[in-house]
Amino acid sequence: MRLRVRKADLLASLVVFLVALPLCVGVAVASGVPAELGLVTGIVGGLVAGALPGSSLQVSGPAAGLTVLVYEAVRTYGLEVLGVVVFAAGVVQVGLGALRLGRWFRAVSVAVVQGMLAGIGIVLVAGQVYALGDVSAPASALGKVGGLVSLPGDADPVALAVGGGTIAVLLLWRRWAWGTRLVPGPLVAVVLAAGVTWGFDLDVRRVEVRGLLAAVRVPEAADFGRLAEVGVIGTVVAFALIASAESLFGAAAVDRLHQGARTDYDRELVAQGAGNAVCGVLGALPMTAVIVRSAANIEAGARTKVSRVLHGVWLLGFAVVVPGVLGVIPVAALAGLLVCAGCGLVPVREVGVLWRGHRGEAVVLVVTAGAVVVGNLIAGVVVGLALAVGKVAWDISHVHVEVEAGEQGDGLDGGDSSDGVVVVRVVGHATFLRLPKLLDALEALPRGCEVRLELGGLRHVDHACAAALEGWVAGRGRGRGVDQGAGAGGGSGGGG
């Protein structure tokens, strides 16, 4: 039994290695760092994060979801600061996990996370389309999107053909179920592109190879001084929160793919943080749990964490023994690979489903994605979270005003009344968001009638509504016939 399990994990590790290899290189190139640093992050994801407890089958490494943020950080602060930022983000993640805050990431609106990833996907695709044609991309995200109109005239047709062919192979390979199980599509597409460009000696830009040791840069003491800068601190927080959210949301998805032990979110967060701290010390890319590799690991029959640790061993062996192979890979092929990965981040079907069932969530998703594209990643997330909180506040602020004509007779104050008593029941949550509706209903009551105001159905009354109700009662004259015993004074009302 033990031998069978080890064999299954061994075979799964080879599959994950073949899936991870081109993605590690592609994410590094798209992030504007040496290709070897992507391999370093994949190695650490296997050997460090893979060996720690948390999720037994989830595989970590450099992810397309952080590509845009890493590229902006490197462009703004320089490659020498990347290691410091990643290290600090890892320490933050470890702290969050130690404080048992991992489970709280599950409380983040899914629409915000999907919108964030959709915005990243759009920017990633827009940037990599330029790389498909060996054209320099504009610096800003909005400039990348706007510049696509003039791109066809500037693109190198040979590189464009190589990148387009890579995308075609990826799409066609997915349709061949037997082939997909045998060899991962990304590996097939990149190997074919490298073989064609090398065999026909095509003049296209290829991956630059420096060697593993040359690419690794341990941060110096002076580099850590940059952590005093507000912009660097913001980048650290963004790295930590986005990497954590992507990893833990991925863990929830991975748990649905297998019947084994469920993820311990706090331990998984500590594992991700420890991996990022090591990546930072080596000056490499940040890591997250990657759903593509994790799904490949499960589909290949992995049973324990041994498979993900071994995949790190295979990546290390490749980087040490045959790093020169990377030099034959055309950049356009990696760009095609990342165009497909970026498209996968845009949840087109989910938007349609949300629009039919939860239009507010669909609006949050689209606005968040748009804010990421127009502004930047941090601004998009802040806008999305604010919109999600506002939507929740609006949704729970339901207040119903029920008006019912009572019997004619004595008023509540003991006096005679020729008119009937009008019973007004206010039910739900009375907050300032629904104050205009509440006041409109009360002010529409005829002035000459006696009113019984019943607030027992209110589950919450905020200060604004309490003050408005008191003002309305005072405005009715002596306030005769008004029942205020259910929270009209301001706090939370009891049920009645």
Tab-separated table of C-alpha atoms in Angstrom:
chain	number	residue	atom	x	y	z
A	1	MET	CA	0.000	0.000	0.000
A	2	ARG	CA	2.792	2.378	0.924
A	3	LEU	CA	4.642	1.629	-2.320
A	4	ARG	CA	1.498	2.292	-4.341
A	5	VAL	CA	0.990	5.639	-2.640
A	6	ARG	CA	4.626	6.631	-3.209
A	7	LYS	CA	4.363	5.665	-6.858
A	8	ALA	CA	1.228	7.764	-7.282
A	9	ASP	CA	2.890	10.761	-5.661
A	10	LEU	CA	6.016	10.292	-7.776
A	11	LEU	CA	4.047	10.266	-11.026
A	12	ALA	CA	1.950	13.236	-9.905
A	13	SER	CA	5.084	15.214	-9.047
A	14	LEU	CA	6.425	14.734	-12.573
A	15	VAL	CA	3.151	15.952	-14.068
A	16	VAL	CA	3.130	19.039	-11.823
A	17	PHE	CA	6.778	19.710	-12.709
A	18	LEU	CA	5.955	19.674	-16.414
A	19	VAL	CA	3.018	22.031	-15.851
A	20	ALA	CA	4.972	24.362	-13.567
A	21	LEU	CA	8.167	24.695	-15.642
A	22	PRO	CA	6.841	26.864	-18.497
A	23	LEU	CA	4.557	28.814	-16.157
A	24	CYS	CA	7.407	29.677	-13.772
A	25	VAL	CA	9.497	30.983	-16.649
A	26	GLY	CA	6.596	32.798	-18.292
A	27	VAL	CA	5.484	34.588	-15.124
A	28	ALA	CA	9.061	35.705	-14.427
A	29	VAL	CA	9.565	37.111	-17.926
A	30	ALA	CA	6.184	38.888	-17.802
A	31	SER	CA	7.090	40.333	-14.390
A	32	GLY	CA	10.254	41.911	-15.790
A	33	VAL	CA	12.704	39.780	-13.806
A	34	PRO	CA	15.216	37.080	-14.858
A	35	ALA	CA	13.577	33.800	-15.849
A	36	GLU	CA	15.569	31.899	-13.226
A	37	LEU	CA	13.801	33.770	-10.418
A	38	GLY	CA	10.532	32.184	-11.454
A	39	LEU	CA	12.161	28.781	-11.080
A	40	VAL	CA	13.511	29.773	-7.656
A	41	THR	CA	10.002	30.623	-6.484
A	42	GLY	CA	8.694	27.318	-7.833
A	43	ILE	CA	11.485	25.446	-6.045
A	44	VAL	CA	10.758	27.192	-2.736
A	45	GLY	CA	7.040	26.594	-3.236
A	46	GLY	CA	7.745	22.888	-3.394
A	47	LEU	CA	10.525	22.431	-0.854
A	48	VAL	CA	9.395	24.938	1.785
A	49	ALA	CA	5.673	25.658	1.505
A	50	GLY	CA	5.073	22.135	0.204
A	51	ALA	CA	6.672	20.524	3.252
A	52	LEU	CA	4.715	22.562	5.813
A	53	PRO	CA	1.214	21.678	7.084
A	54	GLY	CA	-1.900	23.397	5.808
A	55	SER	CA	-3.201	21.955	2.554
A	56	SER	CA	-1.747	18.593	1.591
A	57	LEU	CA	-2.406	18.727	-2.157
A	58	GLN	CA	-2.225	22.427	-3.017
A	59	VAL	CA	0.865	23.411	-5.045
A	60	SER	CA	2.545	26.819	-4.711
A	61	GLY	CA	4.692	28.865	-7.033
A	62	PRO	CA	4.765	32.144	-8.989
A	63	ALA	CA	1.261	33.055	-10.123
A	64	ALA	CA	-0.101	35.102	-13.008
A	65	GLY	CA	-2.349	36.900	-10.529
A	66	LEU	CA	0.607	38.809	-9.051
A	67	THR	CA	2.404	39.493	-12.329
A	68	VAL	CA	1.055	43.009	-12.782
A	69	LEU	CA	1.802	44.019	-9.197
A	70	VAL	CA	5.359	42.623	-9.349
A	71	TYR	CA	6.035	44.356	-12.657
A	72	GLU	CA	4.889	47.705	-11.244
A	73	ALA	CA	6.962	47.201	-8.071
A	74	VAL	CA	10.109	46.362	-10.028
A	75	ARG	CA	9.568	49.289	-12.399
A	76	THR	CA	8.979	51.724	-9.529
A	77	TYR	CA	11.478	50.611	-6.889
A	78	GLY	CA	13.975	48.456	-8.770
A	79	LEU	CA	14.768	44.755	-8.769
A	80	GLU	CA	16.959	45.115	-5.673
A	81	VAL	CA	13.910	46.030	-3.542
A	82	LEU	CA	11.776	43.099	-4.725
A	83	GLY	CA	13.350	40.678	-2.263
A	84	VAL	CA	12.726	43.036	0.665
A	85	VAL	CA	9.084	43.491	-0.297
A	86	VAL	CA	8.488	39.768	-0.729
A	87	PHE	CA	10.261	38.968	2.560
A	88	ALA	CA	8.212	41.538	4.482
A	89	ALA	CA	4.994	40.285	2.863
A	90	GLY	CA	5.887	36.763	3.972
A	91	VAL	CA	6.438	37.944	7.554
A	92	VAL	CA	3.030	39.643	7.471
A	93	GLN	CA	1.432	36.412	6.253
A	94	VAL	CA	3.089	34.396	9.009
A	95	GLY	CA	1.800	36.918	11.550
A	96	LEU	CA	-1.726	36.749	10.178
A	97	GLY	CA	-1.654	32.969	10.321
A	98	ALA	CA	-0.212	32.930	13.855
A	99	LEU	CA	-3.043	35.242	14.955
A	100	ARG	CA	-5.489	32.746	13.423
A	101	LEU	CA	-6.815	35.256	10.921
A	102	GLY	CA	-6.581	32.909	7.944
A	103	ARG	CA	-10.236	31.912	8.111
A	104	TRP	CA	-11.284	35.565	7.924
A	105	PHE	CA	-10.047	35.791	4.364
A	106	ARG	CA	-13.032	33.607	3.518
A	107	ALA	CA	-15.230	36.532	4.545
A	108	VAL	CA	-13.911	38.709	1.707
A	109	SER	CA	-16.511	39.192	-0.993
A	110	VAL	CA	-15.986	36.672	-3.779
A	111	ALA	CA	-17.100	39.316	-6.264
A	112	VAL	CA	-14.240	41.594	-5.142
A	113	VAL	CA	-11.658	38.820	-5.498
A	114	GLN	CA	-13.016	37.787	-8.899
A	115	GLY	CA	-13.092	41.429	-9.990
A	116	MET	CA	-9.505	41.904	-8.831
A	117	LEU	CA	-8.361	38.837	-10.748
A	118	ALA	CA	-10.404	39.890	-13.785
A	119	GLY	CA	-8.720	43.301	-13.809
A	120	ILE	CA	-5.312	41.648	-13.456
A	121	GLY	CA	-6.211	39.274	-16.280
A	122	ILE	CA	-7.213	42.125	-18.597
A	123	VAL	CA	-4.015	44.063	-17.891
A	124	LEU	CA	-1.925	40.889	-18.213
A	125	VAL	CA	-3.475	39.987	-21.570
A	126	ALA	CA	-3.110	43.553	-22.836
A	127	GLY	CA	0.581	43.599	-21.888
A	128	GLN	CA	1.387	40.160	-23.257
A	129	VAL	CA	-0.228	40.901	-26.624
A	130	TYR	CA	2.625	43.350	-27.166
A	131	ALA	CA	5.129	40.618	-26.291
A	132	LEU	CA	3.434	38.379	-28.873
A	133	GLY	CA	4.667	40.786	-31.544
A	134	ASP	CA	8.008	41.672	-29.888
A	135	VAL	CA	6.779	45.230	-29.289
A	136	SER	CA	7.526	47.311	-26.186
A	137	ALA	CA	4.372	47.794	-24.116
A	138	PRO	CA	3.285	51.188	-22.691
A	139	ALA	CA	3.966	51.657	-18.996
A	140	SER	CA	0.431	52.235	-17.717
A	141	ALA	CA	-2.353	49.660	-17.736
A	142	LEU	CA	-4.731	52.036	-19.490
A	143	GLY	CA	-2.017	52.812	-22.044
A	144	LYS	CA	-1.608	49.096	-22.761
A	145	VAL	CA	-5.321	48.729	-23.454
A	146	GLY	CA	-5.525	51.926	-25.537
A	147	GLY	CA	-2.412	51.115	-27.543
A	148	LEU	CA	-3.815	47.862	-28.878
A	149	VAL	CA	-5.409	49.773	-31.765
A	150	SER	CA	-2.055	50.649	-33.330
A	151	LEU	CA	-0.332	47.388	-32.408
A	152	PRO	CA	-0.940	45.377	-35.636
A	153	GLY	CA	1.176	47.760	-37.724
A	154	ASP	CA	4.140	47.579	-35.337
A	155	ALA	CA	4.195	43.852	-34.570
A	156	ASP	CA	6.857	41.505	-35.895
A	157	PRO	CA	4.934	39.023	-38.087
A	158	VAL	CA	7.306	36.138	-37.298
A	159	ALA	CA	7.006	36.589	-33.534
A	160	LEU	CA	3.260	37.088	-33.884
A	161	ALA	CA	2.989	33.813	-35.793
A	162	VAL	CA	4.982	31.991	-33.096
A	163	GLY	CA	2.819	33.429	-30.305
A	164	GLY	CA	-0.402	32.814	-32.196
A	165	GLY	CA	0.661	29.253	-32.939
A	166	THR	CA	1.348	28.695	-29.236
A	167	ILE	CA	-2.166	29.855	-28.353
A	168	ALA	CA	-3.643	27.621	-31.051
A	169	VAL	CA	-1.775	24.562	-29.748
A	170	LEU	CA	-2.962	25.290	-26.191
A	171	LEU	CA	-6.583	25.582	-27.253
A	172	LEU	CA	-6.486	22.489	-29.466
A	173	TRP	CA	-4.610	20.375	-26.922
A	174	ARG	CA	-7.339	20.982	-24.332
A	175	ARG	CA	-9.815	19.278	-26.643
A	176	TRP	CA	-7.762	16.084	-26.681
A	177	ALA	CA	-8.554	14.508	-23.319
A	178	TRP	CA	-6.119	11.594	-23.660
A	179	GLY	CA	-3.259	13.865	-24.711
A	180	THR	CA	-3.963	16.298	-21.861
A	181	ARG	CA	-3.679	13.489	-19.338
A	182	LEU	CA	-0.438	12.297	-20.918
A	183	VAL	CA	1.441	15.592	-21.380
A	184	PRO	CA	0.415	19.078	-20.124
A	185	GLY	CA	-0.655	21.473	-22.867
A	186	PRO	CA	1.614	24.387	-21.792
A	187	LEU	CA	4.687	22.168	-22.080
A	188	VAL	CA	3.655	20.882	-25.511
A	189	ALA	CA	2.998	24.395	-26.824
A	190	VAL	CA	6.276	25.865	-25.546
A	191	VAL	CA	8.386	22.894	-26.695
A	192	LEU	CA	6.845	23.018	-30.183
A	193	ALA	CA	7.428	26.780	-30.420
A	194	ALA	CA	11.045	26.390	-29.282
A	195	GLY	CA	11.605	23.523	-31.704
A	196	VAL	CA	10.180	25.416	-34.681
A	197	THR	CA	12.100	28.629	-33.996
A	198	TRP	CA	15.343	26.720	-33.386
A	199	GLY	CA	14.892	24.335	-36.317
A	200	PHE	CA	14.130	27.086	-38.826
A	201	ASP	CA	16.503	29.567	-37.173
A	202	LEU	CA	13.778	32.186	-36.892
A	203	ASP	CA	14.841	35.646	-35.795
A	204	VAL	CA	12.712	36.136	-32.670
A	205	ARG	CA	13.536	37.302	-29.146
A	206	ARG	CA	14.378	34.455	-26.786
A	207	VAL	CA	14.604	34.094	-23.018
A	208	GLU	CA	17.831	35.487	-21.614
A	209	VAL	CA	19.711	33.009	-19.419
A	210	ARG	CA	22.026	34.193	-16.665
A	211	GLY	CA	22.334	31.092	-14.511
A	212	LEU	CA	20.658	30.335	-11.214
A	213	LEU	CA	23.349	31.716	-8.918
A	214	ALA	CA	23.776	34.858	-10.999
A	215	ALA	CA	20.052	35.596	-10.871
A	216	VAL	CA	19.682	35.142	-7.107
A	217	ARG	CA	20.305	38.348	-5.164
A	218	VAL	CA	20.209	38.364	-1.369
A	219	PRO	CA	18.925	41.762	-0.120
A	220	GLU	CA	21.486	43.928	1.627
A	221	ALA	CA	20.956	45.727	4.919
A	222	ALA	CA	20.526	49.055	3.106
A	223	ASP	CA	17.687	47.605	1.039
A	224	PHE	CA	15.619	47.014	4.166
A	225	GLY	CA	15.717	50.742	4.843
A	226	ARG	CA	13.310	51.169	1.924
A	227	LEU	CA	10.616	49.661	4.149
A	228	ALA	CA	10.298	53.095	5.748
A	229	GLU	CA	8.826	54.462	2.503
A	230	VAL	CA	5.046	54.721	2.379
A	231	GLY	CA	4.852	53.365	-1.162
A	232	VAL	CA	6.942	50.313	-0.301
A	233	ILE	CA	4.816	49.625	2.782
A	234	GLY	CA	1.680	49.794	0.641
A	235	THR	CA	3.222	47.341	-1.818
A	236	VAL	CA	4.096	44.952	1.030
A	237	VAL	CA	0.518	45.037	2.320
A	238	ALA	CA	-0.839	44.525	-1.184
A	239	PHE	CA	1.478	41.550	-1.775
A	240	ALA	CA	0.538	39.969	1.553
A	241	LEU	CA	-3.217	40.434	1.301
A	242	ILE	CA	-3.609	39.554	-2.366
A	243	ALA	CA	-1.312	36.527	-2.171
A	244	SER	CA	-3.141	35.341	0.955
A	245	ALA	CA	-6.588	35.815	-0.532
A	246	GLU	CA	-5.627	34.045	-3.768
A	247	SER	CA	-4.036	31.145	-1.873
A	248	LEU	CA	-6.919	30.642	0.549
A	249	PHE	CA	-9.602	30.995	-2.105
A	250	GLY	CA	-7.605	28.484	-4.119
A	251	ALA	CA	-7.526	26.166	-1.101
A	252	ALA	CA	-11.316	26.243	-0.919
A	253	ALA	CA	-11.487	25.307	-4.609
A	254	VAL	CA	-8.906	22.528	-4.200
A	255	ASP	CA	-10.815	21.055	-1.259
A	256	ARG	CA	-13.784	20.572	-3.567
A	257	LEU	CA	-11.644	18.513	-5.966
A	258	HIS	CA	-10.676	15.722	-3.571
A	259	GLN	CA	-12.026	13.723	-0.642
A	260	GLY	CA	-8.956	13.932	1.604
A	261	ALA	CA	-8.177	16.111	4.596
A	262	ARG	CA	-9.510	19.669	4.447
A	263	THR	CA	-7.249	22.708	4.505
A	264	ASP	CA	-6.268	24.313	7.804
A	265	TYR	CA	-6.428	27.939	6.659
A	266	ASP	CA	-4.270	29.375	9.439
A	267	ARG	CA	-1.506	26.807	8.923
A	268	GLU	CA	-1.691	27.251	5.169
A	269	LEU	CA	-1.262	30.991	5.617
A	270	VAL	CA	1.813	30.389	7.779
A	271	ALA	CA	3.197	28.005	5.133
A	272	GLN	CA	2.674	30.566	2.374
A	273	GLY	CA	4.273	33.257	4.516
A	274	ALA	CA	7.301	31.097	5.305
A	275	GLY	CA	7.725	30.345	1.599
A	276	ASN	CA	7.510	34.025	0.688
A	277	ALA	CA	10.015	34.940	3.407
A	278	VAL	CA	12.505	32.478	1.890
A	279	CYS	CA	11.743	33.769	-1.617
A	280	GLY	CA	12.435	37.286	-0.349
A	281	VAL	CA	15.796	36.284	1.093
A	282	LEU	CA	16.707	34.892	-2.348
A	283	GLY	CA	15.384	37.963	-4.172
A	284	ALA	CA	12.796	35.888	-6.043
A	285	LEU	CA	9.156	36.369	-7.032
A	286	PRO	CA	6.331	36.099	-4.495
A	287	MET	CA	4.403	32.847	-4.378
A	288	THR	CA	0.784	31.873	-4.043
A	289	ALA	CA	-1.038	28.605	-4.261
A	290	VAL	CA	-1.793	28.043	-7.950
A	291	ILE	CA	-5.049	26.317	-8.897
A	292	VAL	CA	-3.743	25.079	-12.273
A	293	ARG	CA	-0.871	23.145	-10.706
A	294	SER	CA	-2.990	22.015	-7.762
A	295	ALA	CA	-5.693	20.630	-10.062
A	296	ALA	CA	-3.033	18.864	-12.152
A	297	ASN	CA	-1.600	17.369	-8.958
A	298	ILE	CA	-4.980	15.958	-7.918
A	299	GLU	CA	-5.921	14.735	-11.378
A	300	ALA	CA	-2.564	12.935	-11.617
A	301	GLY	CA	-3.455	10.896	-8.524
A	302	ALA	CA	-1.457	12.588	-5.753
A	303	ARG	CA	-2.251	11.323	-2.274
A	304	THR	CA	0.109	13.242	0.033
A	305	LYS	CA	2.263	16.351	0.166
A	306	VAL	CA	5.202	14.279	-1.132
A	307	SER	CA	4.144	15.051	-4.710
A	308	ARG	CA	4.425	18.807	-4.326
A	309	VAL	CA	7.764	18.546	-2.499
A	310	LEU	CA	9.144	16.341	-5.278
A	311	HIS	CA	7.994	18.775	-7.952
A	312	GLY	CA	10.281	21.327	-6.262
A	313	VAL	CA	13.133	18.817	-6.422
A	314	TRP	CA	12.621	18.339	-10.171
A	315	LEU	CA	12.567	22.114	-10.721
A	316	LEU	CA	15.807	22.444	-8.754
A	317	GLY	CA	17.438	19.677	-10.789
A	318	PHE	CA	16.396	21.322	-14.039
A	319	ALA	CA	17.661	24.755	-12.947
A	320	VAL	CA	21.035	23.333	-11.897
A	321	VAL	CA	21.677	20.754	-14.632
A	322	VAL	CA	20.172	22.145	-17.844
A	323	PRO	CA	19.425	25.877	-17.377
A	324	GLY	CA	20.678	26.608	-20.883
A	325	VAL	CA	17.547	25.000	-22.340
A	326	LEU	CA	15.665	28.148	-21.344
A	327	GLY	CA	17.663	30.118	-23.878
A	328	VAL	CA	15.919	28.459	-26.838
A	329	ILE	CA	12.405	29.404	-25.658
A	330	PRO	CA	10.933	32.311	-27.650
A	331	VAL	CA	9.437	35.109	-25.557
A	332	ALA	CA	6.433	35.204	-27.906
A	333	ALA	CA	5.599	31.599	-26.951
A	334	LEU	CA	5.623	32.472	-23.247
A	335	ALA	CA	3.476	35.498	-24.050
A	336	GLY	CA	0.951	33.230	-25.751
A	337	LEU	CA	0.954	31.004	-22.680
A	338	LEU	CA	0.241	33.983	-20.415
A	339	VAL	CA	-2.446	35.370	-22.709
A	340	CYS	CA	-4.355	32.140	-22.135
A	341	ALA	CA	-3.625	32.309	-18.405
A	342	GLY	CA	-4.832	35.914	-18.290
A	343	CYS	CA	-8.029	35.049	-20.123
A	344	GLY	CA	-8.602	32.349	-17.533
A	345	LEU	CA	-8.591	35.022	-14.818
A	346	VAL	CA	-11.530	36.842	-16.415
A	347	PRO	CA	-14.708	35.097	-15.155
A	348	VAL	CA	-16.962	35.739	-18.136
A	349	ARG	CA	-19.414	32.950	-17.294
A	350	GLU	CA	-19.559	33.938	-13.627
A	351	VAL	CA	-20.540	37.497	-14.575
A	352	GLY	CA	-23.482	36.157	-16.556
A	353	VAL	CA	-24.592	33.915	-13.700
A	354	LEU	CA	-24.271	36.730	-11.168
A	355	TRP	CA	-26.175	39.142	-13.404
A	356	ARG	CA	-29.108	36.747	-13.590
A	357	GLY	CA	-29.192	35.970	-9.870
A	358	HIS	CA	-27.302	38.683	-7.972
A	359	ARG	CA	-26.960	41.816	-10.051
A	360	GLY	CA	-25.400	43.778	-7.221
A	361	GLU	CA	-22.535	41.270	-6.989
A	362	ALA	CA	-22.053	41.460	-10.762
A	363	VAL	CA	-21.769	45.252	-10.522
A	364	VAL	CA	-19.164	44.925	-7.733
A	365	LEU	CA	-17.135	42.504	-9.885
A	366	VAL	CA	-17.218	44.680	-13.014
A	367	VAL	CA	-16.483	47.945	-11.173
A	368	THR	CA	-13.563	46.352	-9.302
A	369	ALA	CA	-12.086	45.041	-12.548
A	370	GLY	CA	-12.548	48.424	-14.228
A	371	ALA	CA	-10.894	50.234	-11.318
A	372	VAL	CA	-7.880	47.898	-11.541
A	373	VAL	CA	-7.515	48.612	-15.264
A	374	VAL	CA	-8.091	52.375	-15.070
A	375	GLY	CA	-6.190	52.965	-11.818
A	376	ASN	CA	-4.050	50.282	-10.245
A	377	LEU	CA	-4.408	47.081	-8.278
A	378	ILE	CA	-4.597	48.659	-4.827
A	379	ALA	CA	-7.102	51.300	-5.920
A	380	GLY	CA	-9.238	48.647	-7.570
A	381	VAL	CA	-9.346	46.478	-4.457
A	382	VAL	CA	-10.185	49.462	-2.226
A	383	VAL	CA	-12.975	50.554	-4.564
A	384	GLY	CA	-14.309	46.998	-4.748
A	385	LEU	CA	-14.291	46.510	-0.983
A	386	ALA	CA	-15.983	49.870	-0.412
A	387	LEU	CA	-18.637	49.041	-2.984
A	388	ALA	CA	-19.182	45.584	-1.498
A	389	VAL	CA	-19.587	47.009	2.015
A	390	GLY	CA	-21.961	49.662	0.698
A	391	LYS	CA	-23.989	47.007	-1.092
A	392	VAL	CA	-24.266	44.903	2.075
A	393	ALA	CA	-25.309	47.962	4.085
A	394	TRP	CA	-27.978	48.742	1.504
A	395	ASP	CA	-29.187	45.148	1.355
A	396	ILE	CA	-29.643	44.790	5.108
A	397	SER	CA	-31.255	48.210	5.486
A	398	HIS	CA	-34.693	46.956	4.544
A	399	VAL	CA	-37.462	48.786	6.362
A	400	HIS	CA	-41.154	48.273	5.715
A	401	VAL	CA	-43.847	50.719	6.794
A	402	GLU	CA	-47.283	49.125	7.198
A	403	VAL	CA	-50.276	51.424	7.618
A	404	GLU	CA	-53.512	49.950	8.929
A	405	ALA	CA	-56.759	51.715	9.814
A	406	GLY	CA	-57.846	50.920	13.385
A	407	GLU	CA	-61.310	51.004	14.991
A	408	GLN	CA	-63.124	54.230	15.738
A	409	GLY	CA	-63.426	55.131	19.373
A	410	ASP	CA	-61.360	56.352	22.230
A	411	GLY	CA	-57.895	57.532	21.610
A	412	LEU	CA	-54.923	56.090	23.381
A	413	ASP	CA	-54.810	59.089	25.686
A	414	GLY	CA	-58.362	58.466	26.887
A	415	GLY	CA	-59.988	61.220	24.764
A	416	ASP	CA	-62.739	60.711	22.226
A	417	SER	CA	-61.833	60.588	18.565
A	418	SER	CA	-64.234	60.839	15.721
A	419	ASP	CA	-61.628	59.442	13.346
A	420	GLY	CA	-60.225	55.913	13.409
A	421	VAL	CA	-56.839	55.146	14.909
A	422	VAL	CA	-54.238	54.634	12.227
A	423	VAL	CA	-51.767	51.917	13.202
A	424	VAL	CA	-48.303	52.361	11.668
A	425	ARG	CA	-45.916	49.432	12.033
A	426	VAL	CA	-42.258	49.863	11.116
A	427	VAL	CA	-40.477	46.550	10.487
A	428	GLY	CA	-36.872	45.705	9.580
A	429	HIS	CA	-33.659	47.743	9.915
A	430	ALA	CA	-34.091	51.510	10.220
A	431	THR	CA	-30.815	53.051	9.073
A	432	PHE	CA	-29.958	56.376	7.473
A	433	LEU	CA	-29.897	54.656	4.064
A	434	ARG	CA	-33.657	54.084	4.275
A	435	LEU	CA	-34.516	57.267	6.174
A	436	PRO	CA	-36.091	59.069	3.171
A	437	LYS	CA	-38.465	56.142	2.603
A	438	LEU	CA	-39.429	56.041	6.281
A	439	LEU	CA	-40.085	59.765	6.534
A	440	ASP	CA	-42.025	59.863	3.267
A	441	ALA	CA	-44.394	57.168	4.591
A	442	LEU	CA	-44.893	58.918	7.948
A	443	GLU	CA	-45.372	62.370	6.484
A	444	ALA	CA	-47.970	61.038	4.074
A	445	LEU	CA	-50.312	60.239	6.984
A	446	PRO	CA	-53.314	62.560	7.329
A	447	ARG	CA	-52.749	65.272	9.919
A	448	GLY	CA	-56.114	64.988	11.652
A	449	CYS	CA	-55.989	61.314	12.582
A	450	GLU	CA	-54.661	59.619	15.670
A	451	VAL	CA	-51.605	57.469	15.051
A	452	ARG	CA	-50.300	54.439	16.899
A	453	LEU	CA	-46.637	54.009	15.955
A	454	GLU	CA	-45.496	50.452	16.644
A	455	LEU	CA	-41.757	49.842	16.489
A	456	GLY	CA	-41.663	46.334	17.932
A	457	GLY	CA	-40.801	44.872	14.549
A	458	LEU	CA	-37.597	46.863	14.236
A	459	ARG	CA	-34.456	44.812	14.683
A	460	HIS	CA	-32.158	47.828	14.551
A	461	VAL	CA	-32.551	51.613	14.741
A	462	ASP	CA	-29.533	53.818	14.148
A	463	HIS	CA	-29.112	57.276	15.635
A	464	ALA	CA	-30.244	59.126	12.505
A	465	CYS	CA	-33.540	57.228	12.323
A	466	ALA	CA	-34.128	57.483	16.089
A	467	ALA	CA	-33.693	61.249	15.960
A	468	ALA	CA	-35.962	61.497	12.899
A	469	LEU	CA	-38.689	59.445	14.610
A	470	GLU	CA	-38.505	61.607	17.728
A	471	GLY	CA	-38.721	64.718	15.583
A	472	TRP	CA	-41.720	63.352	13.712
A	473	VAL	CA	-43.508	62.480	16.970
A	474	ALA	CA	-42.837	65.976	18.318
A	475	GLY	CA	-44.100	67.450	15.074
A	476	ARG	CA	-47.474	65.722	15.505
A	477	GLY	CA	-48.232	68.016	18.383
A	478	ARG	CA	-48.407	66.391	21.784
A	479	GLY	CA	-47.368	63.027	20.404
A	480	ARG	CA	-50.705	61.564	21.539
A	481	GLY	CA	-51.341	57.983	20.673
A	482	VAL	CA	-47.739	57.163	19.860
A	483	ASP	CA	-46.174	53.966	21.153
A	484	GLN	CA	-42.383	54.401	21.413
A	485	GLY	CA	-41.671	51.318	23.476
A	486	ALA	CA	-39.760	49.401	20.821
A	487	GLY	CA	-36.572	51.357	20.378
A	488	ALA	CA	-37.587	54.796	19.079
A	489	GLY	CA	-34.931	56.264	21.332
A	490	GLY	CA	-32.065	55.086	19.187
A	491	GLY	CA	-30.493	51.639	19.804
A	492	SER	CA	-31.506	48.210	18.637
A	493	GLY	CA	-35.149	47.409	18.949
A	494	GLY	CA	-36.412	44.061	20.112
A	495	GLY	CA	-38.714	41.861	18.157
A	496	GLY	CA	-42.438	42.324	18.788
